[in-house]
Every structure is written in C-alpha cells, then in structure tokens.
C-alpha cells in the first residue's frame, strides 16, 4: 500500500470549489513526515485509490478552476509566494503535470523554470545561485522542473560533477565523503527555512515511477516519431544507475522533508492520478493560507460609489 495513513483511512477531503465535486483524495498518506525514515519501496507507484480514470479526470478539470481562483486571491493579497518543486526519474511525467495542472493559472503570476546542466557561468557561483534567481516574488507562483536538489541527486550518483564547482578543499572524488552530503542537506534546509520565514510556501513533489513503467514510456518515445525528440541515449545510461538514484532520492527526501517544507511522494505510473494527487496537495496548501482580497476604507468605498454615479450618468 502507499502508506499507513491510506491503509487506516486517514484521508483528507479536498474541495475543488463545488460541493458536488468533492472527493476523498489522500494527501497525508503522500507526505513524508519530518524525522521519519521513509523507504521508497513502501510507496506503491501504481496506487490510484478507489477512483476510476474517468472520475479522476473529472476532478482534475474541476481542480484547475479552484486553483485558478485561489491564485487570483494570492496575487491580490500580495503577502505570500509559492515555490513548487518537481523531481523525478526520466519519463515520470513532470512536464505533463506542469502542463495539465497549471493550465488554469494566469501566466502573469506564474513562472516555470526547467533547470538543465549548469553552465560554466552558473558553476562560478554557489549551487543555490541560479535557483535563487528563479524564486517567486510576493503574490507569484514559481514552478521548478528539477531544482537545487539536483546537487544532491545527480551529483550523488556522479560525484565527479562536484569537481566542476571548484569548491575549496574538494580536489578529488575521494574528498566527497558522507559528511559532504550531510552538510549539503543542512545547507538546503537552511536555504528553505529562510524562504519560508520570509513568506514563501514550499511544496516539493517526487514523482515516484516504477522501472517497468519507465521502460514502457521509453519504448513509446522510440516507436512514436512524434515523441522521438523526447528520447536521448543518455536516458538509457542514467537508467543503468536506477538503484543508485533510488537511494539518492530516498536519502535526500528523508534529510530534507521538514514540517515547513515537506516532500510528497506521488504515485506516477498512472499519469491521471499523479496529476490529481498533485493538484489535491496544492489546493490543500493554498486553502490553509490566510489570504483574502484586500479590503478598502469607507473613504475608498465612497470614492467608488462616486465614480459609479459618474459612469452611469454618462450619455
């Protein structure tokens, strides 16, 4: 099963804006609790609850409207910013999740950044630098497709990449010890804690894909000419490190899932459920914020009525 919370029926009812669209969707069962050792193998990559695909898609459509309405209020309130992080193995559906879930948002208040291999210029700064530049302003939502966590994931599997950062005291792979990674986890926790203290809501998603499903999606990309561009021979090379990546994700998630910035492990073998689960978590986080449209003074209300009288009196 996906998690003990699901087995025990401890589920959250997430409203998508209309009572008839309410559905029981687990969010607590997806959350990695601070200080609790989590094993990825205990999370079912194919979990879909009792939902049918048709019902799930219906709820996802409704959720877009709810998220769009809350985003409008977030922008007007202008106190909080939201950082949504997506991490996953190749072909897990990060791009599709961004496309389908965020389609209802006003693009003026949302920016999506997909982080690739660091450039030589980016490597001349600390590993947070390029991510800091892409953080959301107050009232905005930023979506990071891959993130600063790449610096404890791909570099954990390929520690030789760390040497490109020219860090003092790191002259060879032998210098990259367990203490190095523990210190980097602490840096990440401090970085995120500072953001939260200054009004940024952080939501972190790991799209948990099975190796079998990844193989299926890779073959689809190879066999479908319209998807050939999505496939790279490097994907096969990284797939050979599947076990190492699972261990790196597990360690990173356990070390950095904090109450103020939790990780959510999303079953990703069925794209429709993954998207619905992500939307459910985001909606719940939004609804927990104390946000509202700005109120106006009596003097401002009087000015509005005066303007209305003038407008309605025009010929």
Short mmCIF file of C-alpha atoms in Angstrom, two decimals:
data_model
loop_
_atom_site.label_atom_id
_atom_site.label_comp_id
_atom_site.label_asym_id
_atom_site.label_seq_id
_atom_site.Cartn_x
_atom_site.Cartn_y
_atom_site.Cartn_z
CA UNK A 1 0.00 0.00 0.00
CA UNK A 2 1.02 3.59 -0.45
CA UNK A 3 1.35 4.48 3.22
CA UNK A 4 -0.05 3.58 6.63
CA UNK A 5 -2.26 6.67 6.55
CA UNK A 6 -4.00 5.33 3.49
CA UNK A 7 -4.42 1.89 4.99
CA UNK A 8 -6.02 3.39 8.09
CA UNK A 9 -8.39 5.56 6.08
CA UNK A 10 -6.84 8.78 7.41
CA UNK A 11 -7.62 10.74 4.28
CA UNK A 12 -8.29 14.38 3.54
CA UNK A 13 -11.37 15.63 1.76
CA UNK A 14 -10.25 18.17 -0.79
CA UNK A 15 -12.83 20.57 -2.13
CA UNK A 16 -12.39 21.65 -5.72
CA UNK A 17 -14.74 24.60 -5.37
CA UNK A 18 -18.14 22.93 -5.68
CA UNK A 19 -19.71 20.52 -3.20
CA UNK A 20 -20.69 18.03 -5.90
CA UNK A 21 -17.04 17.80 -6.94
CA UNK A 22 -15.69 16.88 -3.52
CA UNK A 23 -13.81 13.62 -3.42
CA UNK A 24 -11.75 11.73 -0.88
CA UNK A 25 -8.15 12.15 -2.07
CA UNK A 26 -5.27 11.15 0.18
CA UNK A 27 -2.68 13.86 0.82
CA UNK A 28 -1.41 12.96 4.28
CA UNK A 29 -0.54 9.48 3.03
CA UNK A 30 1.69 11.06 0.39
CA UNK A 31 3.54 13.33 2.79
CA UNK A 32 6.93 12.39 4.23
CA UNK A 33 6.90 13.34 7.88
CA UNK A 34 9.90 15.11 9.35
CA UNK A 35 12.26 12.76 11.16
CA UNK A 36 10.57 9.58 9.97
CA UNK A 37 12.70 7.22 7.90
CA UNK A 38 10.91 6.61 4.63
CA UNK A 39 11.62 3.85 2.13
CA UNK A 40 10.53 4.38 -1.45
CA UNK A 41 9.72 0.70 -1.87
CA UNK A 42 6.92 1.13 0.69
CA UNK A 43 5.14 3.52 -1.67
CA UNK A 44 3.10 1.90 -4.44
CA UNK A 45 3.95 3.59 -7.76
CA UNK A 46 0.67 2.33 -9.25
CA UNK A 47 -1.66 3.44 -6.44
CA UNK A 48 -4.92 5.06 -7.62
CA UNK A 49 -7.19 4.56 -4.62
CA UNK A 50 -10.79 3.68 -5.41
CA UNK A 51 -11.03 6.24 -8.21
CA UNK A 52 -11.70 5.44 -11.83
CA UNK A 53 -9.72 7.24 -14.51
CA UNK A 54 -12.87 8.98 -15.73
CA UNK A 55 -13.72 10.31 -12.26
CA UNK A 56 -10.12 11.35 -11.68
CA UNK A 57 -10.01 13.38 -14.89
CA UNK A 58 -13.33 15.00 -13.97
CA UNK A 59 -11.95 16.04 -10.60
CA UNK A 60 -8.74 17.33 -12.16
CA UNK A 61 -10.74 19.55 -14.51
CA UNK A 62 -12.63 20.94 -11.51
CA UNK A 63 -9.41 21.44 -9.56
CA UNK A 64 -8.00 23.73 -12.24
CA UNK A 65 -10.82 26.19 -11.65
CA UNK A 66 -10.28 26.10 -7.90
CA UNK A 67 -6.53 26.62 -8.22
CA UNK A 68 -7.05 29.49 -10.65
CA UNK A 69 -9.46 31.22 -8.25
CA UNK A 70 -7.06 30.83 -5.33
CA UNK A 71 -4.15 32.07 -7.44
CA UNK A 72 -6.09 35.25 -8.21
CA UNK A 73 -6.58 35.84 -4.49
CA UNK A 74 -2.91 35.02 -3.78
CA UNK A 75 -1.82 37.64 -6.31
CA UNK A 76 -4.15 40.29 -4.91
CA UNK A 77 -3.21 39.52 -1.29
CA UNK A 78 0.48 40.05 -2.18
CA UNK A 79 1.92 38.60 1.04
CA UNK A 80 2.87 35.04 0.16
CA UNK A 81 4.80 33.49 -2.71
CA UNK A 82 4.65 29.80 -3.68
CA UNK A 83 7.53 27.59 -4.83
CA UNK A 84 6.53 24.24 -6.33
CA UNK A 85 9.35 21.76 -6.94
CA UNK A 86 9.18 18.71 -9.21
CA UNK A 87 11.81 15.98 -9.06
CA UNK A 88 11.68 12.58 -10.71
CA UNK A 89 13.41 10.00 -12.83
CA UNK A 90 13.26 10.49 -16.60
CA UNK A 91 9.81 9.98 -18.18
CA UNK A 92 7.97 10.26 -14.86
CA UNK A 93 5.67 12.98 -16.20
CA UNK A 94 6.98 16.26 -14.77
CA UNK A 95 6.36 18.24 -17.96
CA UNK A 96 2.86 16.82 -18.36
CA UNK A 97 1.99 17.59 -14.75
CA UNK A 98 3.04 21.21 -15.17
CA UNK A 99 1.09 21.50 -18.43
CA UNK A 100 -2.16 19.93 -17.23
CA UNK A 101 -2.38 21.20 -13.66
CA UNK A 102 -1.19 24.74 -14.19
CA UNK A 103 -3.14 25.41 -17.39
CA UNK A 104 -5.80 27.34 -15.49
CA UNK A 105 -3.35 29.76 -13.87
CA UNK A 106 -2.92 33.32 -15.05
CA UNK A 107 0.51 33.28 -16.75
CA UNK A 108 1.21 36.79 -15.44
CA UNK A 109 1.52 35.35 -11.92
CA UNK A 110 3.34 32.10 -12.73
CA UNK A 111 6.82 31.37 -13.99
CA UNK A 112 8.12 27.91 -14.88
CA UNK A 113 11.85 27.18 -14.93
CA UNK A 114 13.31 23.92 -16.22
CA UNK A 115 16.85 23.54 -14.94
CA UNK A 116 19.34 21.83 -17.22
CA UNK A 117 23.05 21.08 -16.79
CA UNK A 118 24.72 24.10 -15.12
CA UNK A 119 26.54 26.45 -17.48
CA UNK A 120 30.17 27.47 -16.85
CA UNK A 121 28.89 30.85 -15.62
CA UNK A 122 26.47 29.18 -13.17
CA UNK A 123 29.24 26.91 -11.89
CA UNK A 124 31.21 30.01 -10.88
CA UNK A 125 28.59 30.63 -8.15
CA UNK A 126 27.30 28.53 -5.27
CA UNK A 127 24.81 25.84 -6.24
CA UNK A 128 21.80 27.85 -4.99
CA UNK A 129 22.56 30.90 -7.13
CA UNK A 130 20.71 30.06 -10.33
CA UNK A 131 17.75 28.75 -8.36
CA UNK A 132 17.60 31.86 -6.19
CA UNK A 133 17.29 33.97 -9.34
CA UNK A 134 14.17 31.99 -10.31
CA UNK A 135 12.34 32.36 -6.99
CA UNK A 136 8.82 33.84 -6.99
CA UNK A 137 8.05 37.40 -5.90
CA UNK A 138 5.20 38.04 -3.46
CA UNK A 139 1.90 37.03 -4.99
CA UNK A 140 3.59 34.81 -7.56
CA UNK A 141 3.94 31.07 -8.11
CA UNK A 142 7.23 29.61 -9.34
CA UNK A 143 7.46 26.06 -10.64
CA UNK A 144 10.90 24.48 -10.74
CA UNK A 145 11.14 21.49 -13.05
CA UNK A 146 14.20 19.96 -11.38
CA UNK A 147 15.76 22.18 -8.77
CA UNK A 148 18.58 22.73 -6.28
CA UNK A 149 18.04 19.07 -5.33
CA UNK A 150 19.93 18.03 -8.44
CA UNK A 151 23.00 18.94 -6.39
CA UNK A 152 22.35 16.02 -4.04
CA UNK A 153 20.90 13.66 -6.64
CA UNK A 154 22.73 13.54 -9.96
CA UNK A 155 25.91 14.68 -8.22
CA UNK A 156 25.44 11.91 -5.65
CA UNK A 157 25.34 9.32 -8.42
CA UNK A 158 28.09 11.10 -10.38
CA UNK A 159 30.27 12.77 -7.70
CA UNK A 160 32.82 13.76 -10.35
CA UNK A 161 30.40 16.54 -11.35
CA UNK A 162 31.04 18.22 -7.99
CA UNK A 163 34.64 18.85 -9.04
CA UNK A 164 33.35 21.32 -11.65
CA UNK A 165 32.15 23.58 -8.82
CA UNK A 166 35.74 24.35 -7.72
CA UNK A 167 34.85 24.13 -4.03
CA UNK A 168 37.74 24.80 -1.64
CA UNK A 169 39.00 21.58 -0.09
CA UNK A 170 37.44 19.35 -2.77
CA UNK A 171 40.27 18.32 -5.05
CA UNK A 172 39.18 14.80 -5.97
CA UNK A 173 36.21 12.44 -5.66
CA UNK A 174 37.87 10.98 -2.57
CA UNK A 175 37.24 14.30 -0.79
CA UNK A 176 33.47 13.93 -1.31
CA UNK A 177 32.58 11.98 1.82
CA UNK A 178 29.31 11.27 3.61
CA UNK A 179 29.97 14.38 5.70
CA UNK A 180 29.98 16.42 2.50
CA UNK A 181 26.46 15.26 1.63
CA UNK A 182 25.18 15.73 5.17
CA UNK A 183 26.49 19.30 5.12
CA UNK A 184 24.82 19.92 1.77
CA UNK A 185 21.49 18.66 3.16
CA UNK A 186 21.89 21.11 6.06
CA UNK A 187 22.55 23.93 3.59
CA UNK A 188 19.35 23.07 1.72
CA UNK A 189 17.31 23.01 4.94
CA UNK A 190 18.68 26.42 5.96
CA UNK A 191 18.00 27.83 2.49
CA UNK A 192 14.39 26.65 2.51
CA UNK A 193 13.79 27.69 6.13
CA UNK A 194 14.89 31.22 5.25
CA UNK A 195 12.48 31.31 2.31
CA UNK A 196 9.58 30.12 4.45
CA UNK A 197 10.38 32.67 7.17
CA UNK A 198 10.05 35.37 4.52
CA UNK A 199 6.68 34.26 3.20
CA UNK A 200 7.41 31.58 0.61
CA UNK A 201 5.29 28.42 0.71
CA UNK A 202 7.37 25.46 -0.49
CA UNK A 203 5.74 22.31 -1.91
CA UNK A 204 8.07 19.52 -3.06
CA UNK A 205 6.93 16.63 -5.24
CA UNK A 206 8.80 13.43 -6.07
CA UNK A 207 7.02 11.64 -8.92
CA UNK A 208 7.58 8.00 -8.00
CA UNK A 209 7.80 5.93 -11.19
CA UNK A 210 8.45 2.20 -11.46
CA UNK A 211 11.33 0.95 -13.58
CA UNK A 212 8.86 -1.14 -15.58
CA UNK A 213 6.73 1.90 -16.44
CA UNK A 214 9.79 3.94 -17.37
CA UNK A 215 10.78 1.20 -19.83
CA UNK A 216 7.29 1.34 -21.36
CA UNK A 217 7.45 5.11 -21.79
CA UNK A 218 10.95 4.99 -23.26
CA UNK A 219 9.78 2.45 -25.85
CA UNK A 220 6.83 4.71 -26.71
CA UNK A 221 9.22 7.60 -27.28
CA UNK A 222 11.35 5.44 -29.56
CA UNK A 223 8.44 3.94 -31.53
CA UNK A 224 6.38 7.14 -31.92
CA UNK A 225 8.02 9.61 -34.36
CA UNK A 226 6.23 12.50 -32.69
CA UNK A 227 7.95 11.60 -29.41
CA UNK A 228 11.44 10.81 -30.74
CA UNK A 229 12.66 14.24 -29.68
CA UNK A 230 11.90 13.39 -26.05
CA UNK A 231 14.34 10.49 -26.02
CA UNK A 232 18.08 10.66 -25.51
CA UNK A 233 20.63 7.88 -25.42
CA UNK A 234 21.74 9.47 -22.16
CA UNK A 235 18.41 8.36 -20.68
CA UNK A 236 19.48 4.73 -21.09
CA UNK A 237 22.83 5.46 -19.48
CA UNK A 238 21.15 7.00 -16.45
CA UNK A 239 18.64 4.13 -16.26
CA UNK A 240 21.61 1.84 -15.62
CA UNK A 241 22.03 3.72 -12.33
CA UNK A 242 18.43 3.16 -11.25
CA UNK A 243 19.30 1.67 -7.85
CA UNK A 244 21.79 4.45 -7.06
CA UNK A 245 19.23 7.11 -7.95
CA UNK A 246 16.57 5.49 -5.78
CA UNK A 247 18.98 5.51 -2.85
CA UNK A 248 19.97 9.14 -3.54
CA UNK A 249 16.32 10.24 -3.67
CA UNK A 250 15.49 8.33 -0.51
CA UNK A 251 18.35 9.89 1.43
CA UNK A 252 17.63 13.40 0.15
CA UNK A 253 13.92 13.16 0.91
CA UNK A 254 14.50 11.83 4.42
CA UNK A 255 17.07 14.51 5.19
CA UNK A 256 15.10 17.48 3.82
CA UNK A 257 11.40 16.76 4.37
CA UNK A 258 10.67 19.36 7.03
CA UNK A 259 7.35 20.44 8.54
CA UNK A 260 7.78 23.84 6.89
CA UNK A 261 8.83 22.35 3.53
CA UNK A 262 7.59 18.76 3.21
CA UNK A 263 8.13 16.26 0.44
CA UNK A 264 5.16 14.49 -1.15
CA UNK A 265 5.76 11.15 -2.87
CA UNK A 266 3.37 10.93 -5.82
CA UNK A 267 2.47 7.57 -7.43
CA UNK A 268 3.39 8.24 -11.07
CA UNK A 269 2.67 5.06 -13.03
CA UNK A 270 -0.79 6.43 -13.90
CA UNK A 271 -0.45 9.99 -15.13
CA UNK A 272 -4.06 10.97 -14.44
CA UNK A 273 -3.80 10.00 -10.77
CA UNK A 274 -0.42 11.65 -10.34
CA UNK A 275 -1.82 14.92 -11.69
CA UNK A 276 -4.89 14.72 -9.47
CA UNK A 277 -2.78 13.97 -6.37
CA UNK A 278 -0.51 16.92 -7.10
CA UNK A 279 -3.49 19.23 -7.63
CA UNK A 280 -5.01 18.00 -4.36
CA UNK A 281 -1.88 18.81 -2.38
CA UNK A 282 -1.55 22.26 -3.94
CA UNK A 283 -5.22 23.05 -3.32
CA UNK A 284 -4.93 21.98 0.31
CA UNK A 285 -1.83 24.12 0.82
CA UNK A 286 -3.49 27.12 -0.77
CA UNK A 287 -6.65 26.76 1.29
CA UNK A 288 -4.58 26.67 4.51
CA UNK A 289 -3.17 30.12 3.81
CA UNK A 290 -4.79 33.15 5.39
CA UNK A 291 -5.25 35.02 2.13
CA UNK A 292 -8.07 37.33 1.08
CA UNK A 293 -8.77 40.13 -1.29
CA UNK A 294 -7.58 43.49 0.11
CA UNK A 295 -10.27 45.43 1.96
CA UNK A 296 -10.83 49.13 1.32
CA UNK A 297 -11.65 52.00 3.65
CA UNK A 298 -15.00 53.76 3.91
CA UNK A 299 -13.45 56.73 2.14
CA UNK A 300 -12.38 54.49 -0.74
CA UNK A 301 -15.86 52.94 -0.90
CA UNK A 302 -17.38 56.41 -1.12
CA UNK A 303 -14.98 57.25 -3.95
CA UNK A 304 -16.02 54.08 -5.78
CA UNK A 305 -19.69 54.98 -5.50
CA UNK A 306 -18.95 58.47 -6.75
CA UNK A 307 -17.13 57.02 -9.75
CA UNK A 308 -20.04 54.67 -10.39
CA UNK A 309 -22.50 57.54 -10.35
CA UNK A 310 -20.37 59.43 -12.84
CA UNK A 311 -20.09 56.42 -15.16
CA UNK A 312 -23.81 55.57 -15.09
CA UNK A 313 -24.67 59.22 -15.69
CA UNK A 314 -22.74 59.37 -18.95
CA UNK A 315 -24.80 59.63 -22.13
#
